[in-house]
Coordinates of C-alpha atoms in Angstrom, one line a residue:
X1 CA 0.0 0.0 0.0
X2 CA 1.2 3.5 -0.8
X3 CA 2.1 5.7 2.0
X4 CA 2.4 9.6 2.1
X5 CA 6.3 9.2 1.9
X6 CA 6.1 6.9 -1.1
X7 CA 3.5 9.1 -2.9
X8 CA 5.6 12.2 -2.1
X9 CA 8.6 10.5 -3.5
X10 CA 6.7 10.0 -6.8
X11 CA 5.7 13.7 -6.7
X12 CA 9.2 14.7 -6.3
X13 CA 10.3 12.5 -9.2
X14 CA 7.7 14.0 -11.4
X15 CA 8.4 17.6 -10.3
X16 CA 11.9 17.6 -8.8
X17 CA 12.4 20.1 -5.9
X18 CA 15.7 21.1 -7.5
X19 CA 13.8 22.9 -10.2
X20 CA 12.0 25.2 -7.7
X21 CA 13.0 28.9 -7.6
X22 CA 15.1 30.0 -4.6
X23 CA 12.2 31.9 -3.1
X24 CA 9.7 29.1 -3.3
X25 CA 8.6 26.5 -0.7
X26 CA 7.1 23.4 -2.4
X27 CA 7.1 19.9 -0.9
X28 CA 5.4 18.3 2.1
X29 CA 3.5 20.8 4.3
X30 CA 1.2 18.6 6.4
X31 CA 0.9 14.9 7.2
X32 CA 2.5 11.7 8.7
X33 CA 4.9 10.2 6.2
X34 CA 3.9 6.7 7.3
X35 CA 0.2 7.2 6.9
X36 CA -1.4 5.1 4.1
X37 CA -2.7 7.1 1.0
X38 CA -5.5 5.6 -1.2
X39 CA -6.9 8.8 -2.6
X40 CA -5.1 12.0 -3.8
X41 CA -7.1 15.1 -4.7
X42 CA -5.6 17.9 -6.8
X43 CA -6.3 21.7 -6.7
X44 CA -4.5 24.9 -7.6
X45 CA -5.0 26.4 -4.0
X46 CA -5.0 25.1 -0.5
X47 CA -8.0 27.1 0.7
X48 CA -10.9 26.3 3.0
X49 CA -13.1 25.3 0.1
X50 CA -10.6 22.8 -1.5
X51 CA -9.6 21.4 1.9
X52 CA -13.4 20.7 2.8
X53 CA -13.8 19.2 -0.7
X54 CA -10.8 16.9 -0.3
X55 CA -11.9 15.9 3.2
X56 CA -15.4 15.3 2.2
X57 CA -14.3 13.0 -0.6
X58 CA -12.2 11.0 1.9
X59 CA -8.9 12.1 0.3
X60 CA -5.7 11.2 2.2
X61 CA -3.6 13.8 0.4
X62 CA -4.4 17.2 -1.1
X63 CA -1.8 18.1 -3.8
X64 CA -1.8 21.7 -4.7
X65 CA 0.1 24.0 -7.1
X66 CA 0.5 27.1 -4.7
X67 CA 2.3 26.5 -1.4
X68 CA 0.3 27.3 1.7
X69 CA 3.3 28.5 3.6
X70 CA 5.6 30.7 1.5
X71 CA 7.3 32.3 4.5
X72 CA 7.8 31.4 8.1
X73 CA 4.8 31.8 10.3
X74 CA 4.5 32.5 14.0
X75 CA 1.1 31.0 14.6
X76 CA -1.3 28.4 13.2
X77 CA -4.1 29.7 15.3
X78 CA -7.5 28.7 13.8
X79 CA -8.6 32.3 13.6
X80 CA -6.0 32.8 10.8
X81 CA -6.6 31.5 7.2
X82 CA -3.4 29.3 7.2
X83 CA -4.1 28.0 10.6
X84 CA -7.7 27.1 9.8
X85 CA -6.5 25.2 6.7
X86 CA -3.8 23.3 8.6
X87 CA -6.1 22.4 11.5
X88 CA -8.8 21.0 9.1
X89 CA -6.3 18.9 7.4
X90 CA -4.7 17.6 10.6
X91 CA -8.1 16.7 12.1
X92 CA -9.0 14.7 9.0
X93 CA -5.7 13.0 8.6
X94 CA -5.3 14.5 5.2
X95 CA -1.8 15.5 4.1
X96 CA -0.8 18.5 2.0
X97 CA 1.9 18.7 -0.6
X98 CA 2.7 21.5 -3.0
X99 CA 4.3 21.3 -6.4
X100 CA 4.8 25.0 -7.5
X101 CA 7.7 26.4 -9.6
X102 CA 9.1 22.9 -9.7
X103 CA 5.9 22.0 -11.6
X104 CA 6.3 25.1 -13.8
X105 CA 9.7 24.3 -15.3
X106 CA 9.3 20.6 -16.3
X107 CA 8.5 19.5 -19.9
X108 CA 4.8 18.9 -18.9
X109 CA 4.6 22.0 -16.7
X110 CA 1.9 24.7 -16.4
X111 CA 3.1 26.8 -19.4
X112 CA 3.6 23.8 -21.6
X113 CA 0.0 22.7 -21.0
X114 CA -1.3 26.2 -21.9
X115 CA 1.0 26.2 -24.9
X116 CA -0.3 22.9 -26.2
X117 CA -3.9 23.9 -25.6
X118 CA -3.2 26.8 -27.9
X119 CA -1.6 24.5 -30.4
X120 CA 1.7 26.3 -30.4
X121 CA 4.4 24.9 -32.6
X122 CA 8.2 25.2 -32.3
X123 CA 8.0 25.5 -28.6
X124 CA 10.9 26.6 -26.4
X125 CA 11.3 27.9 -23.0
X126 CA 11.5 31.7 -22.5
X127 CA 14.2 31.1 -19.7
X128 CA 16.0 27.8 -20.4
X129 CA 16.3 25.3 -17.6
X130 CA 18.7 22.4 -17.0
X131 CA 17.8 20.8 -20.3
X132 CA 16.4 21.9 -23.7
X133 CA 12.9 20.8 -22.7
X134 CA 12.8 22.5 -19.3
X135 CA 12.6 26.1 -18.2
X136 CA 10.3 29.0 -17.3
X137 CA 7.5 30.1 -19.8
X138 CA 7.1 29.1 -23.5
X139 CA 7.5 30.8 -26.8
X140 CA 6.0 29.3 -29.9
X141 CA 4.0 29.9 -33.1
X142 CA 0.4 29.6 -33.7
X143 CA -0.5 27.1 -36.4
X144 CA -2.1 30.0 -38.3
X145 CA -1.8 33.8 -37.8
X146 CA -4.9 35.3 -36.2
X147 CA -6.1 38.7 -34.9
X148 CA -5.4 39.6 -31.3
X149 CA -9.1 39.5 -30.5
X150 CA -9.5 36.1 -32.0
X151 CA -6.6 34.8 -29.8
X152 CA -8.3 36.4 -26.8
X153 CA -11.5 34.7 -27.7
X154 CA -9.7 31.4 -28.1
X155 CA -8.3 31.7 -24.7
X156 CA -11.8 32.6 -23.3
X157 CA -13.1 29.4 -24.8
X158 CA -10.2 27.3 -23.4
X159 CA -10.1 28.7 -19.8
X160 CA -12.7 28.3 -17.1
X161 CA -14.7 31.5 -16.7
X162 CA -13.8 34.0 -13.9
X163 CA -15.0 37.4 -12.8
X164 CA -11.9 39.1 -14.1
X165 CA -12.3 37.6 -17.6
X166 CA -9.5 38.4 -20.1
X167 CA -7.8 41.8 -20.5
X168 CA -6.0 42.8 -23.6
X169 CA -3.6 45.7 -24.5
X170 CA -3.3 46.1 -28.2
X171 CA -5.2 46.7 -31.4
X172 CA -8.0 44.1 -31.7
X173 CA -7.3 43.6 -35.4
X174 CA -3.6 43.3 -34.9
X175 CA -2.3 40.1 -36.5
X176 CA -0.3 37.8 -34.2
X177 CA 1.6 34.6 -34.8
X178 CA 4.5 34.4 -32.3
X179 CA 3.2 33.9 -28.8
X180 CA 5.1 34.1 -25.5
X181 CA 3.3 32.9 -22.5
X182 CA 3.8 32.2 -18.8
X183 CA 1.1 30.6 -16.8
X184 CA 0.7 32.4 -13.5
X185 CA 2.3 35.7 -12.6
X186 CA 4.7 36.5 -15.4
X187 CA 5.5 40.2 -15.3
X188 CA 9.1 39.4 -14.3
X189 CA 9.6 38.2 -17.8
X190 CA 8.3 41.3 -19.6
X191 CA 11.8 42.5 -20.4
X192 CA 13.1 39.2 -21.7
X193 CA 14.3 39.4 -25.3
X194 CA 12.2 36.4 -26.3
X195 CA 9.0 38.1 -24.9
X196 CA 10.0 41.5 -26.5
X197 CA 10.4 39.7 -29.9
X198 CA 6.9 38.0 -29.7
X199 CA 3.8 39.4 -31.3
X200 CA 1.8 38.8 -28.1
X201 CA 2.5 37.9 -24.4
X202 CA -0.1 35.8 -22.5
X203 CA 0.3 35.8 -18.7
X204 CA -1.5 36.8 -15.4
X205 CA -1.4 39.4 -12.6
X206 CA 0.1 42.2 -14.7
X207 CA 0.4 45.2 -12.4
X208 CA -0.3 48.8 -13.6
X209 CA 3.2 50.1 -14.0
X210 CA 4.9 47.2 -15.7
X211 CA 1.9 46.8 -17.9
X212 CA 1.9 50.4 -18.8
X213 CA 5.6 50.5 -19.6
X214 CA 5.1 47.3 -21.7
X215 CA 2.2 48.9 -23.5
X216 CA 4.2 52.0 -24.4
X217 CA 6.9 49.8 -25.8
X218 CA 4.3 48.0 -27.9
X219 CA 3.2 51.4 -29.2
X220 CA 6.8 52.2 -30.2
X221 CA 6.9 48.9 -32.1
X222 CA 9.3 47.3 -29.7
X223 CA 7.2 44.9 -27.7
X224 CA 4.3 42.6 -27.8
X225 CA 0.6 43.0 -27.2
X226 CA -0.5 41.8 -23.8
X227 CA -3.2 39.3 -22.8
X228 CA -3.8 39.1 -19.0
X229 CA -5.8 36.0 -18.0
X230 CA -6.8 34.7 -14.5
X231 CA -3.9 33.2 -12.6
X232 CA -6.0 30.4 -11.3
X233 CA -7.6 29.5 -14.6
X234 CA -4.3 29.3 -16.5
X235 CA -2.8 27.0 -13.9
X236 CA -6.0 24.9 -13.4
X237 CA -5.5 23.5 -16.9
X238 CA -2.4 21.8 -15.6
X239 CA -4.3 19.7 -13.1
X240 CA -5.5 17.3 -15.6
X241 CA -2.0 16.6 -16.9
X242 CA -0.7 16.2 -13.4
X243 CA -3.5 13.7 -12.5
X244 CA -2.8 11.6 -15.6
X245 CA 0.9 11.4 -14.7
X246 CA 0.1 10.4 -11.1
X247 CA -2.4 7.7 -12.2
X248 CA 0.4 6.2 -14.4
X249 CA 2.7 6.0 -11.3
X250 CA 0.3 5.2 -8.5
X251 CA -1.8 2.1 -9.5
X252 CA -3.3 1.6 -6.0
X253 CA -4.3 5.3 -5.5
X254 CA -7.4 7.0 -6.7
X255 CA -6.6 10.4 -8.2
X256 CA -9.2 13.2 -8.5
X257 CA -9.1 16.9 -9.4
X258 CA -11.0 19.9 -8.2
X259 CA -13.4 21.9 -10.4
X260 CA -13.8 24.5 -7.6
X261 CA -13.0 28.0 -8.8
X262 CA -10.5 29.5 -6.4
X263 CA -9.9 32.7 -8.4
X264 CA -10.3 35.3 -5.6
X265 CA -12.7 37.5 -7.4
X266 CA -16.6 36.8 -7.3
X267 CA -18.0 39.4 -9.7
X268 CA -17.1 42.4 -11.8
X269 CA -19.0 45.5 -12.7
X270 CA -18.3 46.3 -16.4
X271 CA -18.2 50.2 -16.9

């Protein structure tokens, strides 16, 4: 029978911790390594809703993309969000493991999944990793050139709906072919030469000032159009791929994934 330790060993083989960024904190967060595991549930975020869902399904392990504890904490009191999550997991005997930037940089990582969904060809990492097939972000070409608005609509059809929708900077009729993308927050790559050379950059969580500067570069003909999508939605696509990988490795473990929307916004007022 699989244990938390043996399942975590598979997780670390699929998404090696050595690939994680220095500021990140993936890995085992909650749980007894010797406890049996018969059911793993996948979600993007370890929040109260996904914890309750996992516990309600009888899962022994909640595997999430985003770490619950990025930095050291001084309390896990249950009147704090992180404390409430940890307490519910411990009481239910459900472990918690995070695979974050170590799951971004692998050949089947979050950006790769998004790139494959778009049908990009000639894919290569924006920031190369240890091998040719690994690294952060993806650059590739659309099978056929299309307008910027058509690309935004294709993303809208691919991604689960959220209140924030899809935001675009650029002429709707601009023809795009080369796409740079980074699933999750990607404004740190805005100045990368591969991004600047693309026709459009697709990512999430673009802040005002970096996005404004990038838009001005676009107007000067020196940078891409921008498409800002939900952080949760872009990374949620990866769960299906991750679940399939785990099923191939863990023959005695049920693997399920969450459809719960953990994007933080509930509604928007369009002006």
